[in-house]
Amino acid sequence: MRTQVAIVGAGPAGLLLSRLLHVAGIESVVLEQRSRLYVEARIRAGVLEPGTVDLLERAGVAARLHREGLIHRGVTLAVDGVLLPIEFGPLGIGANVTIYGQTEITRDLIDAAVARGAPPLFEALDVAIHAIESDRPFVTYTKDGEPRRIDCDFVAGCDGQHGVSHTVIPSHLRRHFERVYPFGWLGIMADVPPCHDEIVYSSHARGFALASMRSPKRSRYYVQVGLDEKIEDWPDDRFWAEFAMRLGPNTARPIATGPSIEKSIAPLRSSVTEPMRHGRLFLAGDAAHIVPPTGAKGLNLAVSDVRFLSEALTAFYRDGATAGLDSYSAKALARVWKAERFSWWLTSLLHRFPDADPFTRKVQLAELDYIGGSRAAQTVLAENYVGLALD
Ligand code: FAS
Ligand code: PHB
């Protein structure tokens, strides 16, 4: 088989890139190791920056998002139960965020790919990327036990944090930066009305908690847990009690409890692999960078990488221009590192670090108190939260 761009990974990065290339008249093939059922069942992000919504509109897959997505004009911090609303408009931040699950974006993109007769190649195993330093790269894989090969012009590594594409960059040219946090997030999904009309990030002496949602009838909640904790340590009753304690009595009063329909623990880390391009291989999304979900940046960074890469590939095929391809890594990384900083800062501010001394908690409380009284500090937080300009 031959195509113009071979894409490894059918997460939001790979699926959206394939869609945007199609809109520009460029052929691509998406290779995915998992089944369609598995990919569509994964529960992950929920907060979309305006730039993400804009690109999904350009891709022609935003109709359901506009019907079902929730517009949020602010975000709320809670400090030991005391609420600190941060409204974007009064701070001069004209943008809003949209609440719409990553699961739904994945479904919308797969449906669009199937509708155009170009579904991802699911259950494509043993993907290997070859000859990226030549102008004739190719990808091999196994499908239904049969070895297969795709010849292409470019390879997009969109295979996430456990993918293989970043390993194809020669190790002496690859730089890896990482920060692992001494805690994780236990997340639940429950078909109960959200306890608050905005997202609440709660910093509490017992630990961090997050109140989010997917719809007026479906809530998405998280509590910080230790790295040694297991899902079986957290029956629903224990989660609901701990979640209420960490939000504080006022915010917790409207909590409607109910059975969890999903419950999982995710570790937190920050990491970046540089460069995001080598020869004919381009990395996008979690394949190149991971952020702790505190700043709601993971999915949005994947989308901004895809914006830059799709524009660069479109310019190449339209008029042979290579400037976008040559500047892709530096341009994407400039935005990635700003989001890495914001996500690290908000994680460090809101979580209880197991080895922290009392001084550390006092400094956290002082910074939160400062944010509460400073328009400038709230503007900085809001500007980063809604997403920095895509210049
Ligand atoms: P993805 O990981 O989504 O997709 C990569 C795809 O590549 C997967 O389908 C995988 O099966 C496939 N793949 C991997 N190796 C392959 C191989 N060798 N061959 C073929 N296919 C291969 N972000 C937020 O903003 N908010 C959140 O709350 C949030 N929660 C998260 C919870 C978890 C458990 C995880 C892991 C991430 C979370 N994220 C969150 C971040 C997440 O949303 C990512 O940023 C987003 O999925 C990035 O999309 P992709 O880059 O497409 O990577
Ligand atoms: C979510 O709704 O899953 C969510 C919201 C905000 C975050 C992380 C996750 O920062």
GROMACS .gro file of C-alpha atoms and ligand atoms in nm:
model
  454
    1MET     CA    1   0.000   0.000   0.000
    2ARG     CA    2   0.114   0.358  -0.060
    3THR     CA    3  -0.008   0.684   0.096
    4GLN     CA    4   0.122   1.035   0.144
    5VAL     CA    5   0.125   1.044   0.527
    6ALA     CA    6   0.130   0.732   0.746
    7ILE     CA    7  -0.008   0.813   1.093
    8VAL     CA    8   0.064   0.589   1.393
    9GLY     CA    9  -0.207   0.612   1.660
   10ALA     CA   10  -0.584   0.673   1.649
   11GLY     CA   11  -0.611   0.902   1.951
   12PRO     CA   12  -0.724   1.263   1.905
   13ALA     CA   13  -0.387   1.366   1.753
   14GLY     CA   14  -0.377   1.097   1.485
   15LEU     CA   15  -0.746   1.110   1.404
   16LEU     CA   16  -0.760   1.490   1.381
   17LEU     CA   17  -0.443   1.507   1.170
   18SER     CA   18  -0.586   1.252   0.926
   19ARG     CA   19  -0.912   1.447   0.906
   20LEU     CA   20  -0.740   1.782   0.841
   21LEU     CA   21  -0.515   1.628   0.574
   22HIS     CA   22  -0.825   1.483   0.407
   23VAL     CA   23  -0.987   1.828   0.406
   24ALA     CA   24  -0.670   1.957   0.235
   25GLY     CA   25  -0.686   1.675  -0.022
   26ILE     CA   26  -0.390   1.485   0.124
   27GLU     CA   27  -0.407   1.107   0.164
   28SER     CA   28  -0.323   0.940   0.494
   29VAL     CA   29  -0.362   0.605   0.666
   30VAL     CA   30  -0.405   0.572   1.044
   31LEU     CA   31  -0.261   0.262   1.212
   32GLU     CA   32  -0.402   0.178   1.558
   33GLN     CA   33  -0.293  -0.112   1.776
   34ARG     CA   34  -0.616  -0.133   1.975
   35SER     CA   35  -0.973  -0.215   1.866
   36ARG     CA   36  -1.225   0.056   1.780
   37LEU     CA   37  -1.428  -0.045   2.087
   38TYR     CA   38  -1.127   0.002   2.316
   39VAL     CA   39  -1.031   0.339   2.168
   40GLU     CA   40  -1.388   0.473   2.185
   41ALA     CA   41  -1.432   0.357   2.547
   42ARG     CA   42  -1.128   0.540   2.688
   43ILE     CA   43  -1.222   0.819   2.930
   44ARG     CA   44  -0.974   1.105   2.944
   45ALA     CA   45  -0.986   1.481   2.901
   46GLY     CA   46  -1.284   1.711   2.925
   47VAL     CA   47  -1.182   2.077   2.885
   48LEU     CA   48  -1.139   2.226   2.535
   49GLU     CA   49  -0.958   2.554   2.468
   50PRO     CA   50  -1.111   2.783   2.202
   51GLY     CA   51  -0.824   2.690   1.965
   52THR     CA   52  -0.925   2.324   1.994
   53VAL     CA   53  -1.290   2.402   1.918
   54ASP     CA   54  -1.180   2.617   1.622
   55LEU     CA   55  -0.971   2.338   1.470
   56LEU     CA   56  -1.249   2.081   1.516
   57GLU     CA   57  -1.480   2.325   1.334
   58ARG     CA   58  -1.228   2.356   1.047
   59ALA     CA   59  -1.217   1.975   1.035
   60GLY     CA   60  -1.595   1.968   1.000
   61VAL     CA   61  -1.651   1.754   1.310
   62ALA     CA   62  -1.784   2.009   1.562
   63ALA     CA   63  -2.161   1.981   1.508
   64ARG     CA   64  -2.230   1.754   1.811
   65LEU     CA   65  -1.976   1.947   2.017
   66HIS     CA   66  -2.178   2.265   1.962
   67ARG     CA   67  -2.502   2.084   2.043
   68GLU     CA   68  -2.382   1.906   2.356
   69GLY     CA   69  -2.073   2.094   2.479
   70LEU     CA   70  -2.102   2.319   2.786
   71ILE     CA   71  -1.954   2.671   2.769
   72HIS     CA   72  -1.772   2.776   3.087
   73ARG     CA   73  -1.686   3.144   3.140
   74GLY     CA   74  -1.475   3.084   3.447
   75VAL     CA   75  -1.316   2.834   3.682
   76THR     CA   76  -1.324   2.811   4.062
   77LEU     CA   77  -1.051   2.740   4.313
   78ALA     CA   78  -1.144   2.615   4.661
   79VAL     CA   79  -0.896   2.658   4.945
   80ASP     CA   80  -0.976   2.445   5.249
   81GLY     CA   81  -1.344   2.482   5.156
   82VAL     CA   82  -1.344   2.856   5.076
   83LEU     CA   83  -1.443   2.926   4.714
   84LEU     CA   84  -1.245   3.159   4.486
   85PRO     CA   85  -1.428   3.206   4.154
   86ILE     CA   86  -1.212   3.328   3.865
   87GLU     CA   87  -1.437   3.469   3.590
   88PHE     CA   88  -1.264   3.521   3.256
   89GLY     CA   89  -1.471   3.814   3.120
   90PRO     CA   90  -1.420   4.064   3.406
   91LEU     CA   91  -1.046   3.993   3.380
   92GLY     CA   92  -1.048   4.096   3.016
   93ILE     CA   93  -1.008   3.738   2.893
   94GLY     CA   94  -1.255   3.721   2.607
   95ALA     CA   95  -1.219   3.347   2.559
   96ASN     CA   96  -1.416   3.067   2.726
   97VAL     CA   97  -1.357   2.693   2.757
   98THR     CA   98  -1.591   2.417   2.638
   99ILE     CA   99  -1.664   2.102   2.837
  100TYR     CA  100  -1.691   1.809   2.595
  101GLY     CA  101  -1.531   1.471   2.664
  102GLN     CA  102  -1.231   1.354   2.467
  103THR     CA  103  -1.422   1.028   2.427
  104GLU     CA  104  -1.684   1.218   2.225
  105ILE     CA  105  -1.420   1.387   2.008
  106THR     CA  106  -1.268   1.047   1.932
  107ARG     CA  107  -1.610   0.909   1.838
  108ASP     CA  108  -1.688   1.209   1.616
  109LEU     CA  109  -1.354   1.175   1.434
  110ILE     CA  110  -1.382   0.798   1.385
  111ASP     CA  111  -1.742   0.835   1.259
  112ALA     CA  112  -1.623   1.097   1.008
  113ALA     CA  113  -1.337   0.871   0.892
  114VAL     CA  114  -1.573   0.577   0.847
  115ALA     CA  115  -1.825   0.798   0.664
  116ARG     CA  116  -1.560   0.896   0.408
  117GLY     CA  117  -1.460   0.532   0.361
  118ALA     CA  118  -1.121   0.571   0.529
  119PRO     CA  119  -1.153   0.409   0.874
  120PRO     CA  120  -0.839   0.374   1.088
  121LEU     CA  121  -0.669   0.036   1.054
  122PHE     CA  122  -0.754  -0.098   1.401
  123GLU     CA  123  -0.564  -0.385   1.563
  124ALA     CA  124  -0.255  -0.311   1.354
  125LEU     CA  125   0.019  -0.476   1.556
  126ASP     CA  126   0.400  -0.462   1.566
  127VAL     CA  127   0.412  -0.123   1.398
  128ALA     CA  128   0.768  -0.033   1.300
  129ILE     CA  129   0.886   0.287   1.130
  130HIS     CA  130   1.166   0.272   0.874
  131ALA     CA  131   1.394   0.493   0.657
  132ILE     CA  132   1.285   0.824   0.809
  133GLU     CA  133   1.620   0.979   0.711
  134SER     CA  134   1.543   0.906   0.344
  135ASP     CA  135   1.272   1.059   0.125
  136ARG     CA  136   1.105   0.716   0.098
  137PRO     CA  137   1.008   0.619   0.454
  138PHE     CA  138   0.780   0.325   0.517
  139VAL     CA  139   0.591   0.158   0.800
  140THR     CA  140   0.551  -0.215   0.858
  141TYR     CA  141   0.289  -0.383   1.076
  142THR     CA  142   0.095  -0.706   1.125
  143LYS     CA  143  -0.277  -0.732   1.056
  144ASP     CA  144  -0.472  -1.057   1.110
  145GLY     CA  145  -0.137  -1.232   1.139
  146GLU     CA  146  -0.021  -1.107   0.799
  147PRO     CA  147   0.287  -0.879   0.759
  148ARG     CA  148   0.197  -0.553   0.582
  149ARG     CA  149   0.387  -0.247   0.456
  150ILE     CA  150   0.287   0.113   0.382
  151ASP     CA  151   0.517   0.329   0.171
  152CYS     CA  152   0.473   0.701   0.230
  153ASP     CA  153   0.626   1.048   0.210
  154PHE     CA  154   0.598   1.127   0.582
  155VAL     CA  155   0.527   0.947   0.911
  156ALA     CA  156   0.333   1.116   1.194
  157GLY     CA  157   0.404   0.959   1.533
  158CYS     CA  158   0.077   1.013   1.723
  159ASP     CA  159   0.107   0.700   1.936
  160GLY     CA  160   0.088   0.851   2.283
  161GLN     CA  161   0.297   0.812   2.594
  162HIS     CA  162   0.364   0.441   2.544
  163GLY     CA  163   0.418   0.461   2.171
  164VAL     CA  164   0.717   0.356   1.962
  165SER     CA  165   0.760   0.650   1.726
  166HIS     CA  166   0.978   0.866   1.953
  167THR     CA  167   1.228   0.575   1.984
  168VAL     CA  168   1.298   0.597   1.610
  169ILE     CA  169   1.479   0.929   1.664
  170PRO     CA  170   1.846   0.834   1.715
  171SER     CA  171   1.916   0.828   2.090
  172HIS     CA  172   2.217   1.057   2.059
  173LEU     CA  173   1.991   1.321   1.904
  174ARG     CA  174   1.697   1.271   2.142
  175ARG     CA  175   1.663   1.477   2.463
  176HIS     CA  176   1.415   1.373   2.734
  177PHE     CA  177   1.297   1.591   3.024
  178GLU     CA  178   1.078   1.451   3.303
  179ARG     CA  179   0.925   1.524   3.642
  180VAL     CA  180   0.734   1.242   3.817
  181TYR     CA  181   0.487   1.349   4.090
  182PRO     CA  182   0.457   1.150   4.417
  183PHE     CA  183   0.082   1.101   4.376
  184GLY     CA  184  -0.188   1.011   4.123
  185TRP     CA  185  -0.553   1.097   4.052
  186LEU     CA  186  -0.838   0.864   4.130
  187GLY     CA  187  -1.114   0.959   3.886
  188ILE     CA  188  -1.479   0.850   3.881
  189MET     CA  189  -1.761   0.908   3.639
  190ALA     CA  190  -2.116   0.903   3.780
  191ASP     CA  191  -2.456   0.980   3.632
  192VAL     CA  192  -2.538   1.244   3.891
  193PRO     CA  193  -2.581   1.621   3.841
  194PRO     CA  194  -2.256   1.816   3.892
  195CYS     CA  195  -2.221   1.974   4.237
  196HIS     CA  196  -2.108   2.307   4.094
  197ASP     CA  197  -2.184   2.495   3.773
  198GLU     CA  198  -1.813   2.547   3.701
  199ILE     CA  199  -1.506   2.327   3.743
  200VAL     CA  200  -1.371   2.342   4.100
  201TYR     CA  201  -1.003   2.280   4.175
  202SER     CA  202  -0.977   2.221   4.548
  203SER     CA  203  -0.661   2.254   4.756
  204HIS     CA  204  -0.715   2.097   5.097
  205ALA     CA  205  -0.492   1.982   5.382
  206ARG     CA  206  -0.615   1.626   5.310
  207GLY     CA  207  -0.517   1.656   4.944
  208PHE     CA  208  -0.632   1.783   4.604
  209ALA     CA  209  -0.980   1.724   4.459
  210LEU     CA  210  -1.140   1.826   4.129
  211ALA     CA  211  -1.510   1.861   4.052
  212SER     CA  212  -1.577   1.845   3.679
  213MET     CA  213  -1.853   1.720   3.455
  214ARG     CA  214  -1.951   1.589   3.112
  215SER     CA  215  -2.313   1.707   3.098
  216PRO     CA  216  -2.585   1.847   3.331
  217LYS     CA  217  -2.653   1.484   3.428
  218ARG     CA  218  -2.302   1.335   3.435
  219SER     CA  219  -2.021   1.430   3.676
  220ARG     CA  220  -1.648   1.364   3.652
  221TYR     CA  221  -1.472   1.386   3.989
  222TYR     CA  222  -1.114   1.324   4.105
  223VAL     CA  223  -0.921   1.299   4.432
  224GLN     CA  224  -0.542   1.291   4.473
  225VAL     CA  225  -0.423   0.952   4.597
  226GLY     CA  226  -0.087   0.804   4.698
  227LEU     CA  227   0.116   0.609   4.445
  228ASP     CA  228   0.073   0.293   4.654
  229GLU     CA  229  -0.308   0.307   4.649
  230LYS     CA  230  -0.517   0.065   4.446
  231ILE     CA  231  -0.864   0.098   4.300
  232GLU     CA  232  -0.990  -0.176   4.534
  233ASP     CA  233  -0.889   0.049   4.828
  234TRP     CA  234  -1.157   0.295   4.713
  235PRO     CA  235  -1.512   0.166   4.723
  236ASP     CA  236  -1.762   0.433   4.612
  237ASP     CA  237  -1.865   0.522   4.970
  238ARG     CA  238  -1.505   0.603   5.062
  239PHE     CA  239  -1.464   0.817   4.751
  240TRP     CA  240  -1.780   1.019   4.815
  241ALA     CA  241  -1.687   1.082   5.179
  242GLU     CA  242  -1.330   1.190   5.096
  243PHE     CA  243  -1.441   1.401   4.798
  244ALA     CA  244  -1.690   1.591   5.018
  245MET     CA  245  -1.430   1.651   5.291
  246ARG     CA  246  -1.180   1.794   5.040
  247LEU     CA  247  -1.434   2.028   4.879
  248GLY     CA  248  -1.545   2.164   5.216
  249PRO     CA  249  -1.894   2.180   5.365
  250ASN     CA  250  -2.031   2.466   5.152
  251THR     CA  251  -1.920   2.328   4.815
  252ALA     CA  252  -1.998   1.972   4.917
  253ARG     CA  253  -2.358   2.044   5.022
  254PRO     CA  254  -2.500   2.002   4.667
  255ILE     CA  255  -2.306   1.682   4.597
  256ALA     CA  256  -2.541   1.415   4.464
  257THR     CA  257  -2.386   1.072   4.508
  258GLY     CA  258  -2.449   0.762   4.303
  259PRO     CA  259  -2.276   0.449   4.171
  260SER     CA  260  -1.956   0.508   3.973
  261ILE     CA  261  -1.984   0.399   3.609
  262GLU     CA  262  -1.606   0.427   3.569
  263LYS     CA  263  -1.327   0.446   3.825
  264SER     CA  264  -0.952   0.451   3.757
  265ILE     CA  265  -0.622   0.579   3.895
  266ALA     CA  266  -0.380   0.770   3.668
  267PRO     CA  267  -0.023   0.858   3.768
  268LEU     CA  268   0.093   1.217   3.712
  269ARG     CA  269   0.407   1.327   3.536
  270SER     CA  270   0.551   1.602   3.319
  271SER     CA  271   0.769   1.498   3.029
  272VAL     CA  272   0.895   1.631   2.697
  273THR     CA  273   1.090   1.457   2.418
  274GLU     CA  274   1.290   1.683   2.189
  275PRO     CA  275   1.308   1.727   1.895
  276MET     CA  276   0.957   1.661   1.764
  277ARG     CA  277   1.088   1.599   1.414
  278HIS     CA  278   1.363   1.386   1.265
  279GLY     CA  279   1.388   1.351   0.887
  280ARG     CA  280   1.046   1.248   0.759
  281LEU     CA  281   0.912   1.162   1.110
  282PHE     CA  282   0.703   1.415   1.300
  283LEU     CA  283   0.581   1.359   1.660
  284ALA     CA  284   0.250   1.507   1.781
  285GLY     CA  285   0.058   1.487   2.108
  286ASP     CA  286   0.143   1.259   2.397
  287ALA     CA  287   0.402   1.084   2.178
  288ALA     CA  288   0.617   1.392   2.242
  289HIS     CA  289   0.493   1.536   2.571
  290ILE     CA  290   0.294   1.458   2.883
  291VAL     CA  291   0.146   1.706   3.130
  292PRO     CA  292  -0.026   1.642   3.464
  293PRO     CA  293  -0.402   1.686   3.394
  294THR     CA  294  -0.425   1.968   3.651
  295GLY     CA  295  -0.405   2.239   3.385
  296ALA     CA  296  -0.635   2.053   3.138
  297LYS     CA  297  -0.364   2.090   2.871
  298GLY     CA  298  -0.292   1.737   2.744
  299LEU     CA  299  -0.556   1.710   2.477
  300ASN     CA  300  -0.529   2.078   2.386
  301LEU     CA  301  -0.153   2.053   2.330
  302ALA     CA  302  -0.207   1.750   2.105
  303VAL     CA  303  -0.448   1.961   1.900
  304SER     CA  304  -0.211   2.257   1.870
  305ASP     CA  305   0.069   2.025   1.751
  306VAL     CA  306  -0.173   1.892   1.488
  307ARG     CA  307  -0.262   2.244   1.378
  308PHE     CA  308   0.102   2.329   1.315
  309LEU     CA  309   0.180   1.994   1.147
  310SER     CA  310  -0.129   1.988   0.923
  311GLU     CA  311  -0.058   2.345   0.807
  312ALA     CA  312   0.305   2.256   0.733
  313LEU     CA  313   0.216   1.940   0.537
  314THR     CA  314  -0.055   2.125   0.344
  315ALA     CA  315   0.194   2.395   0.241
  316PHE     CA  316   0.442   2.127   0.131
  317TYR     CA  317   0.193   1.944  -0.090
  318ARG     CA  318   0.041   2.265  -0.222
  319ASP     CA  319   0.360   2.440  -0.334
  320GLY     CA  320   0.658   2.240  -0.214
  321ALA     CA  321   0.726   2.480   0.072
  322THR     CA  322   0.931   2.322   0.351
  323ALA     CA  323   0.951   2.618   0.594
  324GLY     CA  324   0.660   2.491   0.803
  325LEU     CA  325   0.808   2.142   0.823
  326ASP     CA  326   1.151   2.279   0.915
  327SER     CA  327   1.011   2.506   1.190
  328TYR     CA  328   0.752   2.259   1.323
  329SER     CA  329   0.951   2.120   1.616
  330ALA     CA  330   1.066   2.459   1.749
  331LYS     CA  331   0.722   2.613   1.703
  332ALA     CA  332   0.537   2.326   1.873
  333LEU     CA  333   0.789   2.303   2.158
  334ALA     CA  334   0.762   2.676   2.233
  335ARG     CA  335   0.393   2.625   2.310
  336VAL     CA  336   0.448   2.284   2.476
  337TRP     CA  337   0.696   2.421   2.730
  338LYS     CA  338   0.465   2.709   2.830
  339ALA     CA  339   0.188   2.456   2.895
  340GLU     CA  340   0.433   2.228   3.079
  341ARG     CA  341   0.523   2.521   3.306
  342PHE     CA  342   0.161   2.613   3.376
  343SER     CA  343   0.062   2.250   3.445
  344TRP     CA  344   0.363   2.197   3.675
  345TRP     CA  345   0.292   2.526   3.860
  346LEU     CA  346  -0.080   2.453   3.916
  347THR     CA  347  -0.001   2.095   4.023
  348SER     CA  348   0.265   2.217   4.269
  349LEU     CA  349   0.027   2.481   4.406
  350LEU     CA  350  -0.280   2.265   4.461
  351HIS     CA  351  -0.155   1.923   4.568
  352ARG     CA  352  -0.037   1.803   4.909
  353PHE     CA  353   0.317   1.664   4.865
  354PRO     CA  354   0.373   1.366   5.100
  355ASP     CA  355   0.718   1.484   5.210
  356ALA     CA  356   0.621   1.852   5.238
  357ASP     CA  357   0.698   2.030   5.565
  358PRO     CA  358   0.452   2.278   5.728
  359PHE     CA  359   0.640   2.566   5.563
  360THR     CA  360   0.548   2.433   5.218
  361ARG     CA  361   0.176   2.429   5.301
  362LYS     CA  362   0.199   2.784   5.440
  363VAL     CA  363   0.364   2.902   5.117
  364GLN     CA  364   0.091   2.729   4.910
  365LEU     CA  365  -0.178   2.901   5.120
  366ALA     CA  366   0.000   3.237   5.088
  367GLU     CA  367   0.013   3.207   4.708
  368LEU     CA  368  -0.356   3.109   4.694
  369ASP     CA  369  -0.437   3.403   4.923
  370TYR     CA  370  -0.237   3.632   4.693
  371ILE     CA  371  -0.426   3.501   4.386
  372GLY     CA  372  -0.753   3.564   4.570
  373GLY     CA  373  -0.664   3.931   4.618
  374SER     CA  374  -0.481   4.006   4.293
  375ARG     CA  375  -0.648   4.080   3.961
  376ALA     CA  376  -0.306   4.047   3.797
  377ALA     CA  377  -0.247   3.700   3.943
  378GLN     CA  378  -0.597   3.586   3.845
  379THR     CA  379  -0.544   3.718   3.493
  380VAL     CA  380  -0.223   3.519   3.455
  381LEU     CA  381  -0.398   3.202   3.573
  382ALA     CA  382  -0.702   3.261   3.350
  383GLU     CA  383  -0.491   3.347   3.043
  384ASN     CA  384  -0.301   3.020   3.071
  385TYR     CA  385  -0.609   2.816   3.156
  386VAL     CA  386  -0.809   2.921   2.846
  387GLY     CA  387  -0.497   2.864   2.635
  388LEU     CA  388  -0.222   3.089   2.507
  389ALA     CA  389  -0.238   3.238   2.157
  390LEU     CA  390  -0.136   3.007   1.874
  391ASP     CA  391   0.104   3.253   1.716
  392FAS     P1  392  -0.339   0.908   2.291
  392FAS     O1  393  -0.263   0.835   2.396
  392FAS     O2  394  -0.478   0.955   2.318
  392FAS     O3  395  -0.349   0.816   2.159
  392FAS     C1  396  -0.240   0.740   2.115
  392FAS     C2  397  -0.296   0.621   2.039
  392FAS     O4  398  -0.185   0.549   1.983
  392FAS     C3  399  -0.370   0.522   2.129
  392FAS     O5  400  -0.495   0.491   2.075
  392FAS     C4  401  -0.277   0.400   2.133
  392FAS     O6  402  -0.349   0.277   2.142
  392FAS     C5  403  -0.206   0.410   2.000
  392FAS     N1  404  -0.076   0.343   2.000
  392FAS     C6  405   0.019   0.345   2.096
  392FAS     N2  406   0.125   0.272   2.058
  392FAS     C7  407   0.096   0.223   1.933
  392FAS     C8  408   0.166   0.140   1.841
  392FAS     N3  409   0.288   0.094   1.870
  392FAS     N4  410   0.106   0.109   1.724
  392FAS     C9  411  -0.017   0.158   1.693
  392FAS     N5  412  -0.090   0.237   1.777
  392FAS    C10  413  -0.033   0.269   1.895
  392FAS     N6  414  -0.570   1.542   2.935
  392FAS    C11  415  -0.647   1.645   2.976
  392FAS     O7  416  -0.639   1.753   2.918
  392FAS     N7  417  -0.735   1.628   3.081
  392FAS    C12  418  -0.748   1.507   3.145
  392FAS     O8  419  -0.826   1.493   3.238
  392FAS    C13  420  -0.671   1.397   3.105
  392FAS     N8  421  -0.682   1.274   3.165
  392FAS    C14  422  -0.602   1.170   3.122
  392FAS    C15  423  -0.610   1.040   3.180
  392FAS    C16  424  -0.527   0.935   3.137
  392FAS    C17  425  -0.538   0.797   3.203
  392FAS    C18  426  -0.434   0.957   3.035
  392FAS    C19  427  -0.341   0.847   2.988
  392FAS    C20  428  -0.426   1.084   2.975
  392FAS    C21  429  -0.510   1.190   3.017
  392FAS     N9  430  -0.506   1.316   2.959
  392FAS    C22  431  -0.583   1.421   2.998
  392FAS    C23  432  -0.419   1.340   2.852
  392FAS    C24  433  -0.483   1.286   2.728
  392FAS     O9  434  -0.608   1.349   2.710
  392FAS    C25  435  -0.387   1.308   2.617
  392FAS    O10  436  -0.332   1.438   2.618
  392FAS    C26  437  -0.450   1.282   2.481
  392FAS    O11  438  -0.506   1.154   2.484
  392FAS    C27  439  -0.341   1.297   2.378
  392FAS    O12  440  -0.386   1.244   2.260
  392FAS     P2  441  -0.286   1.163   2.165
  392FAS    O13  442  -0.160   1.238   2.154
  392FAS    O14  443  -0.366   1.131   2.045
  392FAS    O15  444  -0.248   1.031   2.246
  393PHB     C1  445  -1.208   1.645   3.332
  393PHB     O1  446  -1.323   1.691   3.322
  393PHB     O2  447  -1.181   1.524   3.312
  393PHB     C2  448  -1.096   1.737   3.370
  393PHB     C3  449  -1.122   1.873   3.386
  393PHB     C4  450  -1.017   1.957   3.420
  393PHB     C5  451  -0.890   1.904   3.438
  393PHB     C6  452  -0.864   1.768   3.422
  393PHB     C7  453  -0.969   1.683   3.389
  393PHB     O3  454  -0.787   1.987   3.471
   0.00000   0.00000   0.00000
